[in-house]
DNA sequence: TTGTCTCCCTACGGGAGACAA
DNA sequence: TTGTCTCCCGTAGGGAGACAA
């Protein structure tokens, strides 16, 4: 009311009665503007959303597609009925169609702001088959950027808050968490008795929203008042939904929504997306496959994952895996109604789901019996890439055999909910409720302390690697799938695998709910403060020495490129890796999540608010970067879940020293796996030849285009990537199980 | 507030928060309920809306269809560019496809309440060609009911009011015109100090709306208060929109909307109607034609008329008409932006619009130059059925030659805006603004005094009939259409044309705006009152003697069967015709239109409110019946427009005597054309044989199945119908030009 | 630090008669 | 007869500090 242009509640249905309030940005009429909105899109989609990158290869399973389109994927039915075979649909397509992702378009529903993506696929099997032997791992490691992700995107500050009842009530405004306001909003003139300003934020559609931002009350707090209720009403926000603010480097505010539940009563998605009815979608796909032309699938982060589009690497891995009757497995099944749960079961059969139409299809080729039969309606058929072998196995899967070291580490964890760092080769997710939260799409912050600095033994690593079967590699375009054969990929099975810690348990818990604050007004200093130095020496995490390297680490565009190797994994100069800062102090539990990415103007850690010590390297990855880890190729979320939080408390970084995995060595590590040592001491066997350097190496170098970065960094990177690919094979964890949440609406 | 269940303003987008307010009628879940909603549909569509009846034959012009779908109908382009021929669309369909209307489904947009109809067409050329020689006129006169129109539909009372600013303001309710309230709403207990009641009305979707109806104020007036603003908000009504209430015989209230302008910001119609995109619509039509299977076109009363579906009869007539270069014509062109205007022009060329793809097509085969070139964007090509020969003709079109009498009559009109009754054979529309209103879909009440009671000569009629060219009759299913041959339509250009009066000018004006009240709480008495008798003698209009005849006139189902011959024209017993009542006094100008159709309980004209004298026959037709005249076969609106209002003032029926056209003769007349006289003195030349009696004659007789109606009435009717069919041929007036407003969305 | 509550106050809008076209 | 105005009044809801978790 103090001179600020007030927003009024507008009527619905597009009859804008108050044109002055919401103004469409002239430069972004209807599609998403390239840079900021990409970040916003991913922020709204949630960190678990991974998209294949443009140019990557996926496996399209028409059988699964058809089942989903015909609503026949409910599962739990008699497996003998053959699924949707009764229908007179032409299905003269192979069961596995290799496709190249030629385009990815990010969209947001006009009515609901719900984000979705359209993937354009082109059948591409011949080329793939030719390239297979060499391209296999390369493909998994290909660090190309996700399409559309701006490489020049810049530092952003953002926060995400789940709306409270007060936030959505008609009577008040929006209570802005203090640090969020300080970090994302322009500073107020606190000298005034009741400082206030007008904020203008653009949503995904480029529509401007104006809010009065005031700092008042006793005690003082930040509030959005005028304009807020209009926004709530217009977006039909309810308590439980989350809003996120994102500040670009230019100071421009972006505003996103993540709803707790899909907005009811809206236009059906298929209509809103101009999608033809279901049967047509499939037939068009079939036609496109026959003519090797492009077809489209829609990706909705909200809908139940469907695995009829599988990342190439994951599919390869599932082919390599040997699943035999009697083998126990575990997976993560997302029920339609209940929260996500982790389930285990027993493989009771292996066979085609539709022998007549798609013989040899891997789609739902495994018959399983779940341990908890109480929950009916669960599918008794799964696809190989949906599951992973579990603990006590009758079959011969070495993944289930933890090394003695790991077992010891795991046992050292007093809290079963938070397994000790390092985990084991067949990791346990611990208490499932945590993952529940994670899988609901709440934020997961980067708790990956990339490397713990120890160059300890890595035989375990190669050992596990050796166990990965690679049979089925030649079944690529197969109409008949073979059972996987065992193959030893690594000659040195004892690669070290040191885990790194998460934060202290409660914090970890909160973060998994997406409510954690990662406070830091400015990114991390070029020079290390005391606590950082302490971390470097004690916990073995490295600090940064130059902002250019930091930029490599935090490159925000990477933070949006789910399904890709995050820069940290593409290759890492050990020098750089030793300089990761220590984690910042974690604020009290709240429903606010803050993202902190790269800073253009590095600051001393002690600068700003000294109450918040610099964060450690793991945190530096940030939620956005962490979402990379949940991508298709490296489902690092699995690692994440397996990891125990680091014993180091944020309030006392010295606790890092107590981490069993932080042995003080300075080797390059990833989640406790010492990558550098693996590279140094052992040679990796990558299918008949040295690993080809990832394409991205130069790119990353160029990105962090400091002349100080030698070309050798790229080579190191390449080796690291190779190791990571081995890691990837180890990571067929529940997070990997549903790597892509594709759905054709 | 007095115990009535209040409606609250609900939120939009279907998230019904107040379920109690709007309740979906259990028996009409989503489609229109048969009886009441049919009337409501037509009421909402407006009286100018004419649909072909089920089973009738139309001509489908794929060329026009395609042009509309591809947005190529804007016209005004260089005619040499050939239109949309550049596109690679298959067009192996004949230019004229005769189709039978196998189904008509009435719909209403969920979001906007906008009414539309879906027509199901089946190509039917062979049958037609066989039946042509005999079926030609029969088809035109076929009095079958419009599909779905219940023949048992009963008396309804309805009114339509254009909303005022007060009606739509947030501050008040809806001011109900007194007579409307008394006629349509249940009576209030006027003994109370402030009588009120709750009204429940269902809209087109069956949704119930509740309103508090109160009678208060000083002076007293009827108001809808509580619930009204909710309705206004929900329907997004604005000042200028019209609401109509319709009371069924069961007392059930129906509620419709007729918007002044299409609701902006709504869902595109094509989406709302589940219609595939444009190109698909055409190809499906093409396929259906090839396979002689059904296809659908959508009819939207709001959209710009498109003539790619033409009534069979009209098409035939256009084939018979001779259009030659240099001939002047007139038409009614509805501009996209401006109001509807009448235009004249000169035919400058005759030739195929797309010689390569549709040689011989009549579609836009006439090149024209408009008289007023100022308005750009006008199509310089028209189809023959869009125009009519106009005044000064180089060709030999008798229609353009006014009789001396008519000229005299026209001159006798002091007010050029309201030409005297009778008009002339080549009528002038007079001031176009009036017709603007009519064509905007506002109500047009029945000003047709069907027959003036005299059984006088009808030579003029047969003369006109004789003039009907029959060339082109054998071009029916032609892929190559022949140019129509020139032929002298009338041998006696000076046939008498006696007009009958409309109301007094201002009233006429109001009615053309659709705002006239035709007050009468109950239909018209069996016995004539004084004024009625006065009218009968003076103006030559007949009064009714029995309610059964009256029922013929007012049959409500007829009022919904646009595009058919109204019963009055199917055949009329002169005895009956002499008994048409005189017009009731017209109330003061208002924005209310009341419909009064057949009454089950006849009342004395002097009964009820004596301030409102009985109406004359012309008014008795009522708007609903009048809409028949605007149908495809007889676009009587043209006549109507041509007619001058009767000089007889409603307040003084004796003025009828002053009408130059009501010269006291007692001949059977239609809009000044003495039908009986025409029929008697001249023989009709109908293509090698006497005119076959229209099918409708018996039917009408049966409809007015009073035993008092002798069979001779049917014969007389037949003759009248024949005459009318000749009239029809004469009536290729602007109203005829766009007889069907078909559009494929 | 922030969610919720209560108080205060304004604006909106519904209902009524007044008044005039 | 009815469109508009103005008055009256109830209520929704926005903004503020109080208070407590």
CSV table of N, CA and C in Angstrom, one decimal, chain A residues 41 70 106 116 131 270 298 391 417 509 548 587:
chain,number,residue,atom,x,y,z
A,41,UNK,N,13.1,-24.3,-15.3
A,41,UNK,CA,12.5,-25.5,-15.7
A,41,UNK,C,13.0,-26.7,-14.9
A,70,UNK,N,-2.2,-47.9,-23.7
A,70,UNK,CA,-3.4,-48.6,-23.6
A,70,UNK,C,-3.8,-48.8,-22.2
A,106,UNK,N,11.7,-28.1,-23.8
A,106,UNK,CA,11.2,-27.9,-22.5
A,106,UNK,C,9.9,-27.0,-22.6
A,116,UNK,N,7.1,-29.9,-18.6
A,116,UNK,CA,7.2,-31.2,-19.3
A,116,UNK,C,8.2,-30.9,-20.4
A,131,UNK,N,28.7,-48.9,-34.3
A,131,UNK,CA,29.6,-48.3,-33.4
A,131,UNK,C,29.6,-48.9,-32.0
A,270,UNK,N,-3.0,-34.1,-22.4
A,270,UNK,CA,-2.9,-34.4,-23.8
A,270,UNK,C,-3.5,-33.3,-24.6
A,298,UNK,N,6.6,-37.6,-24.8
A,298,UNK,CA,6.4,-36.5,-23.9
A,298,UNK,C,6.9,-37.0,-22.5
A,391,UNK,N,20.8,-58.5,-1.8
A,391,UNK,CA,21.6,-59.1,-0.8
A,391,UNK,C,21.9,-60.6,-1.0
A,417,UNK,N,20.0,-45.9,9.7
A,417,UNK,CA,19.4,-45.0,8.7
A,417,UNK,C,20.4,-44.3,7.8
A,509,UNK,N,18.5,-35.8,6.6
A,509,UNK,CA,17.1,-36.1,6.5
A,509,UNK,C,16.4,-34.9,5.9
A,548,UNK,N,38.5,-20.0,-11.6
A,548,UNK,CA,38.2,-20.6,-12.9
A,548,UNK,C,37.9,-22.0,-12.7
A,587,UNK,N,21.5,-24.5,8.4
A,587,UNK,CA,20.6,-23.8,9.3
A,587,UNK,C,19.6,-24.8,9.9
